[in-house]
PDB file of C-alpha atoms in Angstrom:
ATOM      1  CA  UNK A 757      -9.716  24.736  10.645  1.00 52.00           C
ATOM      2  CA  UNK A 758     -11.900  22.786   8.270  1.00 58.00           C
ATOM      3  CA  UNK A 759     -15.224  21.377   9.416  1.00 88.00           C
ATOM      4  CA  UNK A 760     -14.200  17.956   8.092  1.00 93.00           C
ATOM      5  CA  UNK A 761     -13.396  15.210  10.555  1.00 94.00           C
ATOM      6  CA  UNK A 762      -9.780  14.069  10.680  1.00 96.00           C
ATOM      7  CA  UNK A 763     -10.812  10.871   8.874  1.00 95.00           C
ATOM      8  CA  UNK A 764     -12.493  12.904   6.127  1.00 95.00           C
ATOM      9  CA  UNK A 765      -9.347  15.051   5.867  1.00 96.00           C
ATOM     10  CA  UNK A 766      -7.194  11.903   5.602  1.00 96.00           C
ATOM     11  CA  UNK A 767      -9.385  10.419   2.860  1.00 95.00           C
ATOM     12  CA  UNK A 768      -9.319  13.743   0.955  1.00 95.00           C
ATOM     13  CA  UNK A 769      -5.511  13.857   1.022  1.00 94.00           C
ATOM     14  CA  UNK A 770      -5.410  16.852   3.368  1.00 96.00           C
ATOM     15  CA  UNK A 771      -3.216  17.226   6.419  1.00 96.00           C
ATOM     16  CA  UNK A 772      -4.753  15.423   9.397  1.00 96.00           C
ATOM     17  CA  UNK A 773      -3.950  14.111  12.870  1.00 94.00           C
ATOM     18  CA  UNK A 774      -3.960  10.320  13.167  1.00 91.00           C
ATOM     19  CA  UNK A 775      -5.036  10.223  16.824  1.00 89.00           C
ATOM     20  CA  UNK A 776      -8.692  10.705  15.805  1.00 92.00           C
ATOM     21  CA  UNK A 777     -11.039   8.033  17.273  1.00 95.00           C
ATOM     22  CA  UNK A 778     -12.475   7.077  13.833  1.00 95.00           C
ATOM     23  CA  UNK A 779      -8.999   6.620  12.378  1.00 96.00           C
ATOM     24  CA  UNK A 780      -7.895   4.680  15.453  1.00 96.00           C
ATOM     25  CA  UNK A 781     -10.881   2.325  15.066  1.00 97.00           C
ATOM     26  CA  UNK A 782      -9.995   1.728  11.392  1.00 97.00           C
ATOM     27  CA  UNK A 783      -6.402   1.016  12.404  1.00 97.00           C
ATOM     28  CA  UNK A 784      -7.442  -1.448  15.126  1.00 97.00           C
ATOM     29  CA  UNK A 785      -9.670  -3.277  12.631  1.00 98.00           C
ATOM     30  CA  UNK A 786      -6.741  -3.606  10.195  1.00 98.00           C
ATOM     31  CA  UNK A 787      -4.368  -4.739  12.968  1.00 98.00           C
ATOM     32  CA  UNK A 788      -6.813  -7.423  14.063  1.00 98.00           C
ATOM     33  CA  UNK A 789      -7.404  -8.748  10.533  1.00 98.00           C
ATOM     34  CA  UNK A 790      -3.703  -8.700   9.614  1.00 98.00           C
ATOM     35  CA  UNK A 791      -2.890 -10.521  12.855  1.00 98.00           C
ATOM     36  CA  UNK A 792      -5.412 -13.218  11.922  1.00 98.00           C
ATOM     37  CA  UNK A 793      -4.015 -13.421   8.375  1.00 98.00           C
ATOM     38  CA  UNK A 794      -0.438 -13.661   9.615  1.00 98.00           C
ATOM     39  CA  UNK A 795      -1.188 -16.354  12.213  1.00 98.00           C
ATOM     40  CA  UNK A 796      -3.455 -18.580  10.105  1.00 98.00           C
ATOM     41  CA  UNK A 797      -1.949 -21.860   8.910  1.00 97.00           C
ATOM     42  CA  UNK A 798      -0.658 -20.979   5.417  1.00 94.00           C
ATOM     43  CA  UNK A 799      -2.280 -24.103   3.967  1.00 95.00           C
ATOM     44  CA  UNK A 800      -5.711 -22.713   4.964  1.00 97.00           C
ATOM     45  CA  UNK A 801      -5.901 -20.780   1.703  1.00 95.00           C
ATOM     46  CA  UNK A 802      -9.704 -20.359   1.712  1.00 96.00           C
ATOM     47  CA  UNK A 803      -9.617 -18.827   5.198  1.00 98.00           C
ATOM     48  CA  UNK A 804      -6.740 -16.505   4.276  1.00 98.00           C
ATOM     49  CA  UNK A 805      -8.566 -15.476   1.094  1.00 97.00           C
ATOM     50  CA  UNK A 806     -11.725 -14.698   3.104  1.00 98.00           C
ATOM     51  CA  UNK A 807      -9.739 -12.593   5.584  1.00 98.00           C
ATOM     52  CA  UNK A 808      -8.106 -10.620   2.764  1.00 98.00           C
ATOM     53  CA  UNK A 809     -11.576 -10.160   1.265  1.00 98.00           C
ATOM     54  CA  UNK A 810     -12.725  -8.648   4.571  1.00 98.00           C
ATOM     55  CA  UNK A 811      -9.617  -6.477   4.965  1.00 98.00           C
ATOM     56  CA  UNK A 812      -8.988  -5.030   1.520  1.00 98.00           C
ATOM     57  CA  UNK A 813     -11.115  -2.706  -0.572  1.00 98.00           C
ATOM     58  CA  UNK A 814     -10.791  -5.247  -3.380  1.00 98.00           C
ATOM     59  CA  UNK A 815      -9.148  -8.675  -3.586  1.00 98.00           C
ATOM     60  CA  UNK A 816      -9.459  -9.881  -7.175  1.00 98.00           C
ATOM     61  CA  UNK A 817     -10.225 -13.379  -8.431  1.00 98.00           C
ATOM     62  CA  UNK A 818      -7.143 -15.583  -8.363  1.00 98.00           C
ATOM     63  CA  UNK A 819      -5.144 -13.014  -6.365  1.00 98.00           C
ATOM     64  CA  UNK A 820      -2.676 -14.176  -3.722  1.00 98.00           C
ATOM     65  CA  UNK A 821      -0.767 -12.343  -1.015  1.00 98.00           C
ATOM     66  CA  UNK A 822       1.569 -14.534   1.025  1.00 97.00           C
ATOM     67  CA  UNK A 823       1.753 -13.623   4.700  1.00 97.00           C
ATOM     68  CA  UNK A 824       3.203 -11.911   6.555  1.00 98.00           C
ATOM     69  CA  UNK A 825       1.352  -8.818   5.373  1.00 98.00           C
ATOM     70  CA  UNK A 826       1.029  -5.380   6.982  1.00 98.00           C
ATOM     71  CA  UNK A 827      -1.145  -2.370   6.157  1.00 98.00           C
ATOM     72  CA  UNK A 828      -2.520   0.726   7.864  1.00 97.00           C
ATOM     73  CA  UNK A 829      -6.213   0.387   7.016  1.00 98.00           C
ATOM     74  CA  UNK A 830      -6.797  -2.197   4.271  1.00 98.00           C
ATOM     75  CA  UNK A 831      -9.954  -0.698   2.790  1.00 98.00           C
ATOM     76  CA  UNK A 832      -7.792   1.789   0.847  1.00 98.00           C
ATOM     77  CA  UNK A 833      -6.007  -1.057  -1.028  1.00 98.00           C
ATOM     78  CA  UNK A 834      -7.253  -2.652  -4.235  1.00 98.00           C
ATOM     79  CA  UNK A 835      -5.407  -5.807  -5.282  1.00 98.00           C
ATOM     80  CA  UNK A 836      -6.226  -6.896  -8.835  1.00 98.00           C
ATOM     81  CA  UNK A 837      -7.191 -10.252 -10.275  1.00 98.00           C
ATOM     82  CA  UNK A 838      -4.439 -12.841 -10.630  1.00 98.00           C
ATOM     83  CA  UNK A 839      -1.909 -10.567  -8.926  1.00 98.00           C
ATOM     84  CA  UNK A 840       0.637 -12.110  -6.576  1.00 98.00           C
ATOM     85  CA  UNK A 841       2.645 -10.710  -3.672  1.00 98.00           C
ATOM     86  CA  UNK A 842       5.373 -12.725  -2.026  1.00 98.00           C
ATOM     87  CA  UNK A 843       6.208 -12.681   1.702  1.00 98.00           C
ATOM     88  CA  UNK A 844       6.496  -9.417   3.613  1.00 98.00           C
ATOM     89  CA  UNK A 845       4.408  -6.920   1.632  1.00 98.00           C
ATOM     90  CA  UNK A 846       3.920  -3.636   3.535  1.00 98.00           C
ATOM     91  CA  UNK A 847       1.200  -1.262   2.299  1.00 98.00           C
ATOM     92  CA  UNK A 848       0.906   2.059   4.111  1.00 98.00           C
ATOM     93  CA  UNK A 849      -2.512   2.745   2.606  1.00 98.00           C
ATOM     94  CA  UNK A 850      -3.324   6.096   4.170  1.00 97.00           C
ATOM     95  CA  UNK A 851      -4.210   7.102   0.584  1.00 98.00           C
ATOM     96  CA  UNK A 852      -5.529   4.760  -2.087  1.00 98.00           C
ATOM     97  CA  UNK A 853      -3.227   1.997  -3.322  1.00 98.00           C
ATOM     98  CA  UNK A 854      -4.364   0.466  -6.587  1.00 98.00           C
ATOM     99  CA  UNK A 855      -2.593  -2.670  -7.794  1.00 98.00           C
ATOM    100  CA  UNK A 856      -3.666  -3.764 -11.262  1.00 98.00           C
ATOM    101  CA  UNK A 857      -4.267  -7.230 -12.655  1.00 98.00           C
ATOM    102  CA  UNK A 858      -1.517  -9.830 -13.191  1.00 98.00           C
ATOM    103  CA  UNK A 859       0.986  -7.869 -11.072  1.00 99.00           C
ATOM    104  CA  UNK A 860       3.951  -9.739  -9.583  1.00 98.00           C
ATOM    105  CA  UNK A 861       5.373  -8.370  -6.320  1.00 99.00           C
ATOM    106  CA  UNK A 862       8.579  -9.793  -4.861  1.00 98.00           C
ATOM    107  CA  UNK A 863       9.310 -10.297  -1.167  1.00 98.00           C
ATOM    108  CA  UNK A 864       9.658  -7.372   1.243  1.00 98.00           C
ATOM    109  CA  UNK A 865       8.171  -4.739  -1.061  1.00 99.00           C
ATOM    110  CA  UNK A 866       6.946  -1.494   0.525  1.00 99.00           C
ATOM    111  CA  UNK A 867       4.163   0.679  -0.934  1.00 99.00           C
ATOM    112  CA  UNK A 868       4.269   3.904   1.085  1.00 98.00           C
ATOM    113  CA  UNK A 869       1.577   6.578   0.622  1.00 98.00           C
ATOM    114  CA  UNK A 870       2.187   8.444   3.902  1.00 97.00           C
ATOM    115  CA  UNK A 871       3.889  11.851   3.899  1.00 97.00           C
ATOM    116  CA  UNK A 872       4.870  14.279   6.645  1.00 96.00           C
ATOM    117  CA  UNK A 873       5.467  18.043   6.568  1.00 95.00           C
ATOM    118  CA  UNK A 874       9.013  19.166   5.886  1.00 95.00           C
ATOM    119  CA  UNK A 875       8.619  22.051   8.328  1.00 96.00           C
ATOM    120  CA  UNK A 876       9.626  21.000  11.854  1.00 96.00           C
ATOM    121  CA  UNK A 877       6.692  22.608  13.705  1.00 96.00           C
ATOM    122  CA  UNK A 878       3.791  20.838  11.951  1.00 95.00           C
ATOM    123  CA  UNK A 879       5.779  17.589  11.922  1.00 95.00           C
ATOM    124  CA  UNK A 880       6.384  17.897  15.698  1.00 96.00           C
ATOM    125  CA  UNK A 881       2.638  18.520  16.107  1.00 96.00           C
ATOM    126  CA  UNK A 882       2.041  15.145  14.341  1.00 95.00           C
ATOM    127  CA  UNK A 883       0.326  16.432  11.178  1.00 97.00           C
ATOM    128  CA  UNK A 884       0.548  14.039   8.248  1.00 97.00           C
ATOM    129  CA  UNK A 885      -0.981  13.435   4.817  1.00 97.00           C
ATOM    130  CA  UNK A 886      -0.731  10.920   1.977  1.00 98.00           C
ATOM    131  CA  UNK A 887      -0.595  10.619  -1.806  1.00 98.00           C
ATOM    132  CA  UNK A 888      -2.020   7.638  -3.764  1.00 98.00           C
ATOM    133  CA  UNK A 889       0.006   4.917  -5.483  1.00 98.00           C
ATOM    134  CA  UNK A 890      -1.128   3.253  -8.709  1.00 98.00           C
ATOM    135  CA  UNK A 891       0.526   0.146 -10.158  1.00 98.00           C
ATOM    136  CA  UNK A 892      -0.606  -0.779 -13.678  1.00 98.00           C
ATOM    137  CA  UNK A 893      -1.488  -4.205 -15.028  1.00 99.00           C
ATOM    138  CA  UNK A 894       1.265  -6.794 -15.532  1.00 98.00           C
ATOM    139  CA  UNK A 895       3.900  -4.863 -13.553  1.00 99.00           C
ATOM    140  CA  UNK A 896       6.707  -6.773 -11.843  1.00 98.00           C
ATOM    141  CA  UNK A 897       8.222  -5.279  -8.686  1.00 99.00           C
ATOM    142  CA  UNK A 898      11.396  -7.127  -7.692  1.00 98.00           C
ATOM    143  CA  UNK A 899      12.244  -7.996  -4.100  1.00 98.00           C
ATOM    144  CA  UNK A 900      12.764  -5.106  -1.720  1.00 98.00           C
ATOM    145  CA  UNK A 901      11.346  -2.415  -4.016  1.00 99.00           C
ATOM    146  CA  UNK A 902      10.104   0.739  -2.263  1.00 98.00           C
ATOM    147  CA  UNK A 903       7.393   2.789  -3.991  1.00 99.00           C
ATOM    148  CA  UNK A 904       7.075   6.326  -2.608  1.00 98.00           C
ATOM    149  CA  UNK A 905       3.943   8.488  -2.192  1.00 98.00           C
ATOM    150  CA  UNK A 906       2.173   9.745  -5.293  1.00 98.00           C
ATOM    151  CA  UNK A 907       3.852   7.351  -7.752  1.00 98.00           C
ATOM    152  CA  UNK A 908       2.176   5.737 -10.754  1.00 98.00           C
ATOM    153  CA  UNK A 909       3.885   2.793 -12.481  1.00 99.00           C
ATOM    154  CA  UNK A 910       2.666   2.126 -16.011  1.00 98.00           C
ATOM    155  CA  UNK A 911       1.476  -1.252 -17.306  1.00 98.00           C
ATOM    156  CA  UNK A 912       4.024  -3.934 -18.244  1.00 98.00           C
ATOM    157  CA  UNK A 913       6.891  -2.175 -16.433  1.00 98.00           C
ATOM    158  CA  UNK A 914       9.577  -4.079 -14.504  1.00 98.00           C
ATOM    159  CA  UNK A 915      11.241  -2.508 -11.454  1.00 98.00           C
ATOM    160  CA  UNK A 916      14.504  -4.172 -10.434  1.00 98.00           C
ATOM    161  CA  UNK A 917      15.097  -5.574  -6.959  1.00 98.00           C
ATOM    162  CA  UNK A 918      16.038  -3.030  -4.311  1.00 98.00           C
ATOM    163  CA  UNK A 919      14.967  -0.024  -6.370  1.00 98.00           C
ATOM    164  CA  UNK A 920      13.364   3.055  -4.807  1.00 98.00           C
ATOM    165  CA  UNK A 921      10.655   4.515  -7.037  1.00 98.00           C
ATOM    166  CA  UNK A 922      10.385   8.236  -6.251  1.00 98.00           C
ATOM    167  CA  UNK A 923       8.550   9.397  -9.389  1.00 98.00           C
ATOM    168  CA  UNK A 924       6.196   8.031 -12.043  1.00 98.00           C
ATOM    169  CA  UNK A 925       7.443   5.354 -14.430  1.00 98.00           C
ATOM    170  CA  UNK A 926       5.962   4.963 -17.929  1.00 98.00           C
ATOM    171  CA  UNK A 927       4.464   1.779 -19.326  1.00 98.00           C
ATOM    172  CA  UNK A 928       6.679  -0.901 -20.836  1.00 98.00           C
ATOM    173  CA  UNK A 929      10.101  -0.101 -19.372  1.00 98.00           C
ATOM    174  CA  UNK A 930      12.718  -1.573 -17.075  1.00 98.00           C
ATOM    175  CA  UNK A 931      13.719   0.726 -14.207  1.00 98.00           C
ATOM    176  CA  UNK A 932      16.404   0.159 -11.572  1.00 98.00           C
ATOM    177  CA  UNK A 933      18.298   2.017  -8.892  1.00 98.00           C
ATOM    178  CA  UNK A 934      17.806   4.500  -6.106  1.00 97.00           C
ATOM    179  CA  UNK A 935      16.135   6.571  -7.284  1.00 98.00           C
ATOM    180  CA  UNK A 936      14.778   4.225  -9.946  1.00 98.00           C
ATOM    181  CA  UNK A 937      15.560   5.300 -13.499  1.00 98.00           C
ATOM    182  CA  UNK A 938      14.523   3.824 -16.813  1.00 98.00           C
ATOM    183  CA  UNK A 939      17.332   1.747 -18.325  1.00 98.00           C
ATOM    184  CA  UNK A 940      15.487   0.343 -21.341  1.00 98.00           C
ATOM    185  CA  UNK A 941      12.175   0.005 -23.081  1.00 98.00           C
ATOM    186  CA  UNK A 942      10.446  -3.348 -23.411  1.00 96.00           C
TER     187      UNK A 942
END
């Protein structure tokens, strides 16, 4: 067994157990801040912006995320300047989630970095890991898109509503389907 703490293992992308006290404290912090975000009067935009600034690793100038919002830890998520996310964004940010500038995210989008072992024994023992997600500048994710662990979406790409992105997408394309596939270049 490594000498790293479970939190250090998680941040390094190694298998880890989530019941570690440090990880649990990070999770409680995120739950508290997301609860406050999700229960604040939506017209209190300055207060919501301040809460997102406390929660996220980066919340760019002119960015907006419309509650409700859910995440695992918050500090692993970077949300670029002038980017917008509509209602119901879920970010499982066990690994880094980087959202570029001028990104448009439709309602009920899921960005999922968490992975679990395929082998039944380690999965039963609650081992897990994660792979980062990167979304380039000026990407548009339609409503209900699911982005899977380890995916990078290139700048200026459009992903159609309801698509499941299981592998990297290049810059400047339209991709749709489950799994998402490129249907044309822009």
